Structure formats: structure tokens, C-alpha cells
Coordinates of N, CA, C and O in Angstrom, one line a residue:
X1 N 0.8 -1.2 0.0 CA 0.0 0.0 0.0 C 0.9 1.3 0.0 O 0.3 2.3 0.5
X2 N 2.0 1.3 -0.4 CA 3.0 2.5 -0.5 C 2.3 3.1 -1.6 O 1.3 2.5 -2.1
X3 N 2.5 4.2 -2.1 CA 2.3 5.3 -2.6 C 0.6 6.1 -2.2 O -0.1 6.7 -3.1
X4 N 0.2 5.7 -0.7 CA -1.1 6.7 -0.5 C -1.1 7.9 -0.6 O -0.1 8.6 -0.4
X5 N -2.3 8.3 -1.1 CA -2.5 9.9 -0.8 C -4.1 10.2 -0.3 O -4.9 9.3 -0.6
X6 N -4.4 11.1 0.2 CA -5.7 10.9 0.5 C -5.8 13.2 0.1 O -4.8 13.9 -0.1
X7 N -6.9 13.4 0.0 CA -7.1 14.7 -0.4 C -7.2 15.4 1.2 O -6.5 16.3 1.7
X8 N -8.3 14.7 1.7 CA -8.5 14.9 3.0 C -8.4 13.8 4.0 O -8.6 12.6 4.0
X9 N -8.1 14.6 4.9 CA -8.3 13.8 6.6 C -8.6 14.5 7.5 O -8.5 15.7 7.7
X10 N -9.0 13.3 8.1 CA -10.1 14.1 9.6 C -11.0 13.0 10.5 O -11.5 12.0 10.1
X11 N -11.0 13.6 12.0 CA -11.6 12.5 13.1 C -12.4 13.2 13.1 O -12.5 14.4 12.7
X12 N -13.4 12.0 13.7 CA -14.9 12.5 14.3 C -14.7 11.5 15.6 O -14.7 10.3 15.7
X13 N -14.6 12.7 16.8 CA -15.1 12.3 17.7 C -16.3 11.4 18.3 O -17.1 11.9 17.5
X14 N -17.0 10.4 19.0 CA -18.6 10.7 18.7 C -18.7 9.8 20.1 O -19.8 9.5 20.3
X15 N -18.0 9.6 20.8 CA -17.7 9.2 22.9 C -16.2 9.9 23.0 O -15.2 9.7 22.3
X16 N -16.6 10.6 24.2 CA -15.3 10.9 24.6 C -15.7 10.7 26.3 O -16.6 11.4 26.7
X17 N -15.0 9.6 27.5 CA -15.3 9.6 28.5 C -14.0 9.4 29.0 O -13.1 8.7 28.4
X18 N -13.6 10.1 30.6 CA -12.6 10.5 31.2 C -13.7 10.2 32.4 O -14.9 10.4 32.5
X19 N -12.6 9.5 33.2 CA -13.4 9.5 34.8 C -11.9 9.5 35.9 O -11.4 8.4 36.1
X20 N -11.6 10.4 36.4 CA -10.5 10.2 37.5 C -11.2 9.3 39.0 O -11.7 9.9 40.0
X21 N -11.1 8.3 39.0 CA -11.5 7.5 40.3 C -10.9 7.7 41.5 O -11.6 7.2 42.4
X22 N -9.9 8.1 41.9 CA -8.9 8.6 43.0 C -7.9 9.7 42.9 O -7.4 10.1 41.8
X23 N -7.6 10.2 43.9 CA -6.2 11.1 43.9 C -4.9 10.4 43.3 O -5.1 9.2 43.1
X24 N -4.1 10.8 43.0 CA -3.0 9.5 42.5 C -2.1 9.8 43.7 O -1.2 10.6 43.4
X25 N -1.9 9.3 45.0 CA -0.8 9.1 46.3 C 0.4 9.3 46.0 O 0.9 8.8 45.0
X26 N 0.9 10.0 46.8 CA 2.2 10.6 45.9 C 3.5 9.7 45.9 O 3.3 8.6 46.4
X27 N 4.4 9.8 45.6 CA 5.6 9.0 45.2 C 4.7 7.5 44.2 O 5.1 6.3 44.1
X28 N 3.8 7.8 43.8 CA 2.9 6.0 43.3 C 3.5 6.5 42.0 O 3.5 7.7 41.7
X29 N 4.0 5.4 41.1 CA 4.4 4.7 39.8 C 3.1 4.9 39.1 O 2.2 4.7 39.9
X30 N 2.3 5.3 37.8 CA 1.4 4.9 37.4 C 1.5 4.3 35.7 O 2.1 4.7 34.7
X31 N 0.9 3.4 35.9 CA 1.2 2.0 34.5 C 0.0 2.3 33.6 O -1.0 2.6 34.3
X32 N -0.2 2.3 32.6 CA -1.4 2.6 31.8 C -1.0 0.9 30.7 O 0.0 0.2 30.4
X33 N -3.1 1.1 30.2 CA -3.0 -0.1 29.7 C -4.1 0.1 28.5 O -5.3 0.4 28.7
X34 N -3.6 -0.1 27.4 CA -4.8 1.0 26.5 C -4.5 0.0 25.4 O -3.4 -0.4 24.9
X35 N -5.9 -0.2 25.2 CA -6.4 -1.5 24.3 C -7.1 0.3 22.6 O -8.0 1.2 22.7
X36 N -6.2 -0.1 21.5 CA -7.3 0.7 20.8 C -7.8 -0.1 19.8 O -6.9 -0.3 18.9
X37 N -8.9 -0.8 19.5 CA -9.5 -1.4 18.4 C -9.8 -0.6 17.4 O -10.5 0.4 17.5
X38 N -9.2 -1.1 15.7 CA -9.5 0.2 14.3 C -10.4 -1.0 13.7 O -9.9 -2.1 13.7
X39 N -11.8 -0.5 13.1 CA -12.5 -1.4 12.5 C -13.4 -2.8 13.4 O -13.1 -3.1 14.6
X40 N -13.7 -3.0 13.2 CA -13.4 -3.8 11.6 C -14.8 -3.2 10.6 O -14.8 -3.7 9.4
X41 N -16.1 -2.0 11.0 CA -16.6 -1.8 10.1 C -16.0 -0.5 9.3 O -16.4 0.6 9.7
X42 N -15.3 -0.5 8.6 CA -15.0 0.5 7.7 C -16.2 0.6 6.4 O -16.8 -0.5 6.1
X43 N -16.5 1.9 5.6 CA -17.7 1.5 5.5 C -17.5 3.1 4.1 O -17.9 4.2 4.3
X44 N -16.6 2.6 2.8 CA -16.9 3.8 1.6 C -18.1 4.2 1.5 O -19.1 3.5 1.2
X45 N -18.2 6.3 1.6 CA -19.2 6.6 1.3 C -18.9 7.3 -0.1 O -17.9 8.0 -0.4
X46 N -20.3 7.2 -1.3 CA -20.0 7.9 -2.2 C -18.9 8.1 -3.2 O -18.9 8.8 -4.2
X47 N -18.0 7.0 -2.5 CA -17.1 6.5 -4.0 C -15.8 7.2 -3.1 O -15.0 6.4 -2.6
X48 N -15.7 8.0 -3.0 CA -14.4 8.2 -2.9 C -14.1 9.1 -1.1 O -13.4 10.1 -1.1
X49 N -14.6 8.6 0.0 CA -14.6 9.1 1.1 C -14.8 7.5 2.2 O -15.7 6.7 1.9
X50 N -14.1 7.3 3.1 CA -14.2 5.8 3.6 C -14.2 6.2 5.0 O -13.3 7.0 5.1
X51 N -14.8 5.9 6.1 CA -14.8 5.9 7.5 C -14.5 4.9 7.8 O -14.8 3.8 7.2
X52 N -13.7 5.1 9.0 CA -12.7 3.9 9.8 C -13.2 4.0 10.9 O -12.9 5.0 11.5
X53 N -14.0 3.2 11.7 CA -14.7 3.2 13.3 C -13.1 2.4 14.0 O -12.6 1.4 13.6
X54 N -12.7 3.5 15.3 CA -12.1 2.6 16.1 C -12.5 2.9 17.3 O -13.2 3.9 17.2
X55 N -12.5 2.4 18.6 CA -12.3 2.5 20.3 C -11.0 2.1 20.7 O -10.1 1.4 20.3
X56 N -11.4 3.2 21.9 CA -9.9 3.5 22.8 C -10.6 2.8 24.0 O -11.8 3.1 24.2
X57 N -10.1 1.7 25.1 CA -10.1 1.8 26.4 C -8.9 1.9 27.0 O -7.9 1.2 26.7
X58 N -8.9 2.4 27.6 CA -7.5 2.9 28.8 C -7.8 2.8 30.3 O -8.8 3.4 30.8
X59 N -7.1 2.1 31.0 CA -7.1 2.1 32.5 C -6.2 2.1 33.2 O -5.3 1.5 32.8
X60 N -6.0 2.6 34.4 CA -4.6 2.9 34.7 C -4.5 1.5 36.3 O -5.4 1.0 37.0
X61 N -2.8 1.2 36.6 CA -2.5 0.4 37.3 C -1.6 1.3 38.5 O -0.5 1.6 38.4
X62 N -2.2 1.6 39.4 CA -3.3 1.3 40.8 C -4.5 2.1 39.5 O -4.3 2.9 38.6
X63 N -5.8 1.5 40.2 CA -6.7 2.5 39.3 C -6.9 3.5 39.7 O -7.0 3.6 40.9
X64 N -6.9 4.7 38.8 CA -6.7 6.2 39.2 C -7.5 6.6 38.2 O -8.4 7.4 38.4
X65 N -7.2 6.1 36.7 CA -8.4 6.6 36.0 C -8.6 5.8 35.0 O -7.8 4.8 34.8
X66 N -9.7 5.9 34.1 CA -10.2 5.5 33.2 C -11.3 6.2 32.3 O -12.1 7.0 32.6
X67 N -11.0 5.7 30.8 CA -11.1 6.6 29.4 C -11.3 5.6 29.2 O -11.0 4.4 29.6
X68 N -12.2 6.3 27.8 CA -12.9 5.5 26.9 C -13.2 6.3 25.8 O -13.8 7.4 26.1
X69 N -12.9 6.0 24.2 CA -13.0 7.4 23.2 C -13.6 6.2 22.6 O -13.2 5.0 22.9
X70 N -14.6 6.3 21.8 CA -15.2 6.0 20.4 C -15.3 7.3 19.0 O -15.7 8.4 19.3
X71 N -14.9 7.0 17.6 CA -15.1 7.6 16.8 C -14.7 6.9 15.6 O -14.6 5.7 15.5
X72 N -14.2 8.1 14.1 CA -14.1 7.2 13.1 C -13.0 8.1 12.6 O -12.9 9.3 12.8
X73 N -11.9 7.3 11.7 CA -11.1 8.3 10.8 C -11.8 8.3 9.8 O -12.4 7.3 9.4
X74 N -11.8 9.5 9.1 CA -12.6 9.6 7.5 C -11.8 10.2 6.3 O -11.7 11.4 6.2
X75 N -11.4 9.5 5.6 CA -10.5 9.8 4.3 C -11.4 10.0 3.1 O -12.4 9.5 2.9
X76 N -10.7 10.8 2.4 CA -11.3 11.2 1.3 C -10.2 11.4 -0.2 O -9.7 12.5 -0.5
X77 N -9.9 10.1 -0.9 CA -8.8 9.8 -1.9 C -9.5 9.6 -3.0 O -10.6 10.2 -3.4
X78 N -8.7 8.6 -3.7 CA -8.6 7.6 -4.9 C -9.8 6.5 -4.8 O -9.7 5.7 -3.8
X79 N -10.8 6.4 -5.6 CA -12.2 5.2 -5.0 C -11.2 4.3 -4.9 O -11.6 3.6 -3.9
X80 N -10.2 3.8 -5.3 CA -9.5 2.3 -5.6 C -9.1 2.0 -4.3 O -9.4 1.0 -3.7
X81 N -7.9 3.6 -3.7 CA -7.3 3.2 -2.8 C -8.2 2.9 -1.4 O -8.0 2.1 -0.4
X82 N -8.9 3.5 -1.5 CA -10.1 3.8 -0.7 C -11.0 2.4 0.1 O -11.3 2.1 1.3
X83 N -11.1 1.6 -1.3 CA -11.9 0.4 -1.6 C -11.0 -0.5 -0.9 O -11.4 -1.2 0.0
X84 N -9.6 -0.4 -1.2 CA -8.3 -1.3 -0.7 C -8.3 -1.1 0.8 O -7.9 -2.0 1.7
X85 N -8.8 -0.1 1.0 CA -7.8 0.0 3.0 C -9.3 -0.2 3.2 O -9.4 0.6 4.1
X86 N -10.5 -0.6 3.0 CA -11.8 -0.9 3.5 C -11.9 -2.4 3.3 O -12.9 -3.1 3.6
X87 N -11.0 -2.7 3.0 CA -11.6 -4.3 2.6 C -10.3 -4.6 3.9 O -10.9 -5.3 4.8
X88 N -9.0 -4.4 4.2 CA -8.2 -4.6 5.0 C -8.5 -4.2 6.2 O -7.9 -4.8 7.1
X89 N -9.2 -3.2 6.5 CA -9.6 -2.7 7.8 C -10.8 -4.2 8.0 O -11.0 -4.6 9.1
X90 N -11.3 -4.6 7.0 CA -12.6 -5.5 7.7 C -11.8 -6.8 7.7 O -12.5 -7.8 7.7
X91 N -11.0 -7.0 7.6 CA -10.4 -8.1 7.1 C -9.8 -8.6 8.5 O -9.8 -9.8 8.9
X92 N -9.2 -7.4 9.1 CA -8.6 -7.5 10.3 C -6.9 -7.1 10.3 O -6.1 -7.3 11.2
X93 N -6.6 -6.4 9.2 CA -5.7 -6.4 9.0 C -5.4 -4.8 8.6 O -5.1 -4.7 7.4
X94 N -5.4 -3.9 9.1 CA -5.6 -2.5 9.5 C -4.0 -2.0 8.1 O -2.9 -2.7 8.0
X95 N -4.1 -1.2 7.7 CA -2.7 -0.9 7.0 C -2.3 -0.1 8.3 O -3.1 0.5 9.0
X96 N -1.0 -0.2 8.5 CA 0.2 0.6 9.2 C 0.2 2.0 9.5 O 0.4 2.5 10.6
X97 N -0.3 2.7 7.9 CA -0.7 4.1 7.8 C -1.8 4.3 9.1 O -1.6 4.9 10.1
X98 N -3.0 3.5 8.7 CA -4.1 3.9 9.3 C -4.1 3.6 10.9 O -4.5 4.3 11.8
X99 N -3.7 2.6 10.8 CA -3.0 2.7 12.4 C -2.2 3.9 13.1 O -2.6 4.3 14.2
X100 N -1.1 4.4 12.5 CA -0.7 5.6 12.8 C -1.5 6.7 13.0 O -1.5 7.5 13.8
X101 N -2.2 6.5 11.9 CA -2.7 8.3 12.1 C -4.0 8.3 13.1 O -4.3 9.2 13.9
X102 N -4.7 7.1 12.9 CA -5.5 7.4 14.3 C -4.6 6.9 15.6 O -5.2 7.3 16.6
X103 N -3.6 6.3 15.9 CA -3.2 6.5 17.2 C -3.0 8.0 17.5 O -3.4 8.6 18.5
X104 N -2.2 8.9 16.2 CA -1.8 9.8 16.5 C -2.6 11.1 17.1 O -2.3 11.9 17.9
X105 N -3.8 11.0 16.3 CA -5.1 11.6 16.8 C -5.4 11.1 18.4 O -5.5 12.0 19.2
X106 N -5.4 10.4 18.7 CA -6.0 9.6 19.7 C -5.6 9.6 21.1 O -6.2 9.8 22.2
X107 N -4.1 9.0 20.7 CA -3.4 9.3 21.9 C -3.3 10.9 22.3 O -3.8 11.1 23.4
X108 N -2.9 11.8 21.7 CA -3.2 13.4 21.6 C -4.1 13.7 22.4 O -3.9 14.5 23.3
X109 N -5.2 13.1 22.3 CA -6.6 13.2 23.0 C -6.5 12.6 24.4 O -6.5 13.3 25.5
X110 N -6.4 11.5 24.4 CA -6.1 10.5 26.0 C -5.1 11.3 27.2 O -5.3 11.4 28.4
X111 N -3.7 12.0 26.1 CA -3.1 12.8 26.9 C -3.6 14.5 27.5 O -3.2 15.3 28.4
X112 N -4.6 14.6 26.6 CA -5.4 16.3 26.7 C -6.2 15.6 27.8 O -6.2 16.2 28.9
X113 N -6.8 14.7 27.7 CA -7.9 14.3 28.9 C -7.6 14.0 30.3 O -8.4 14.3 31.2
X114 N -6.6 13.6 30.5 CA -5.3 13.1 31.5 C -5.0 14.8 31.8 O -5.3 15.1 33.0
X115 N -4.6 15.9 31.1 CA -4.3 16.8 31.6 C -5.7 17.5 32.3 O -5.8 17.9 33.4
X116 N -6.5 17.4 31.3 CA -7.8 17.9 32.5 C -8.3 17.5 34.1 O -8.8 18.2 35.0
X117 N -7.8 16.0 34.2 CA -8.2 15.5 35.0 C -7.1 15.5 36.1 O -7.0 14.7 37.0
X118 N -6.5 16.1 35.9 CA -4.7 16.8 36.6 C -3.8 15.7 36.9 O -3.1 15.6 37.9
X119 N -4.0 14.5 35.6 CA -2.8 13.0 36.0 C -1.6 13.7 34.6 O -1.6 14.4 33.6
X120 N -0.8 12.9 35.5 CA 0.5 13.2 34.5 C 0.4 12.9 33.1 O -0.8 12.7 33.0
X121 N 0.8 12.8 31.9 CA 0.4 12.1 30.6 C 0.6 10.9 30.5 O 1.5 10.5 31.3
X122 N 0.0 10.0 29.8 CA 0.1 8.3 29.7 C 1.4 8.4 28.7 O 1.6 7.2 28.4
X123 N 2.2 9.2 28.1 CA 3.0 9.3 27.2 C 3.9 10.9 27.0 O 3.4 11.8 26.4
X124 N 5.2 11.0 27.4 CA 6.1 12.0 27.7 C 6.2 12.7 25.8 O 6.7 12.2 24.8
X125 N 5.5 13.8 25.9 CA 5.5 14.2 24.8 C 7.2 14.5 24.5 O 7.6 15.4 25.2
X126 N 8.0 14.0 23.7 CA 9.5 14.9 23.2 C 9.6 15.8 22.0 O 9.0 15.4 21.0
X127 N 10.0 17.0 21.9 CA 10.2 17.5 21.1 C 11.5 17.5 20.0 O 12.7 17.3 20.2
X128 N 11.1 17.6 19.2 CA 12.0 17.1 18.1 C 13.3 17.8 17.9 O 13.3 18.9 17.3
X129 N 14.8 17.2 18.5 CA 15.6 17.8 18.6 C 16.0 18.9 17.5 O 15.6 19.0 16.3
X130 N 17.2 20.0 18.5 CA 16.8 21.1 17.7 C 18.3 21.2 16.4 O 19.2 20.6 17.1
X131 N 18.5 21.3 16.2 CA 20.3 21.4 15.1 C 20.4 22.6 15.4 O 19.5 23.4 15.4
X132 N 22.0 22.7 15.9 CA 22.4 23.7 16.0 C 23.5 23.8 15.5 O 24.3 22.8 15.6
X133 N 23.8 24.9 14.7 CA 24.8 25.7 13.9 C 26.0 26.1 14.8 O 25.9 26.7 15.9
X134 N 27.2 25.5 14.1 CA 28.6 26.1 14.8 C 28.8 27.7 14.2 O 28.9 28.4 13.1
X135 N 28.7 28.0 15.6 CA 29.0 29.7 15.8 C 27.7 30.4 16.3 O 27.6 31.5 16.8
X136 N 26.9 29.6 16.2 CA 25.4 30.3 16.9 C 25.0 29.8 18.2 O 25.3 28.7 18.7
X137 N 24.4 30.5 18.5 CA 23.7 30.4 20.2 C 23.0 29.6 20.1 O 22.8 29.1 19.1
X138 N 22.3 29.2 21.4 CA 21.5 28.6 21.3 C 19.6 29.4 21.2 O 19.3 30.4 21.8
X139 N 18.8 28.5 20.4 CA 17.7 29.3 20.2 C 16.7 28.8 20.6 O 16.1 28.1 19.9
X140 N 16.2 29.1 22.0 CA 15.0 28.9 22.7 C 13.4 29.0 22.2 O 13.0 30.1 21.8
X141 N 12.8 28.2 22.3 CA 11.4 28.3 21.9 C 10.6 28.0 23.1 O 10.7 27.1 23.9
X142 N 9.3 29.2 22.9 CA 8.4 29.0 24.1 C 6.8 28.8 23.6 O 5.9 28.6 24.4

């Protein structure tokens, strides 16, 4: 499936549930355990736009919290390629791509919800090292 393109992309939210069950005790370790299922109804609309249904469950070890996201990725390409990653999404066998891009939506979300609920992130966001030029300072971003 190398050479995708899609015109558009985009989530649709459609459950978004956060529940903090405890304080988290201080010096405690916290373990997260996040099941995300993509498909298996994927479902082309109109020839050339395909929705991807996945769920998120996440729970954390001591329990401290629990999430739950339902929604769909929705692409909008090529009918062929389209047709291709719909038939693999039901198949059970998700392309790589489409795995990525809704984790990447997803998890983004789990960690925004985690921040609301004042727990640390289930995942240390890094920023992408910076190159620095011989003879120049260093350049700070805020």
C-alpha cells in the first residue's frame, strides 16, 4: 500500500469519557493499559470518502483513571485506494498508515484528557531535537 494519498483527513469524535477515580498518592508509579481497536466496520461513502470506526479503552495500574474514546477516521482519496484499505480494515488487518494516524489523533486526545483530569500524561511528549549551527547560540522556543 506504499504510494497513499488521500485529499483529506479528519476525526470525528462521537464518545469521549474520562473518569478520574482517585487522587493519585504521591511518590505511586502509574502504569497505563490502552487496548485501541480500528475497524473492523469500515464503510466507503459515495465512492471516494471511507470511514474507519475505532475505540480506545485505557485504564490505569493502581486504578486512578479511566477513558474510553469512540469515533471514526474519515478519508477522502482515490475510489480504488479507498476500496483497498476498506476491505483490509474489515479483514482484520488495518494498513500501518491507518494505524498511525488514528493513534496519533487519539493518543493526543487521552493525553489532553489526563491533563484535564490533573494526571501526569500516559505518554512524555519529546520535542524534536533542535540542530544547532557552529557559531550560533543557542535558540530557545516557548
Amino acid at each position: 500500500m506504499s504510494g497513499i494519498s488521500f485529499r483529506a483527513v479528519g476525526i470525528r469524535f462521537d464518545y469521549l469519557h474520562a473518569e478520574r477515580l482517585q487522587l493519585i498518592p504521591p511518590q505511586t508509579q502509574v502504569a497505563f493499559n490502552v487496548n485501541l481497536v480500528i475497524g473492523p466496520n469500515a464503510v466507503v461513502r459515495g465512492g471516494d470518502i471511507v470511514e474507519i470506526p475505532f475505540s480506545l479503552a485505557a485504564s490505569s495500574s493502581p486504578s486512578i483513571v479511566s477513558i474510553s474514546i469512540r469515533g471514526a477516521l474519515i478519508l477522502q482519496g482515490d475510489p480504488r485506494q479507498l476500496e483497498d484499505i476498506a476491505k483490509s480494515v474489515n479483514s482484520g488487518k488495518s494498513p500501518q498508515i491507518i494505524q498511525m494516524m488514528i493513534g496519533q489523533y487519539v493518543f493526543f486526545e487521552v493525553n489532553l484528557l489526563l491533563k484535564e483530569l490533573g494526571i501526569p500524561p500516559a505518554m512524555p511528549i519529546v520535542p524534536p531535537p533542535q540542530q544547532q549551527r557552529q557559531g550560533e547560540g543557542t535558540t530557545m522556543y516557548a
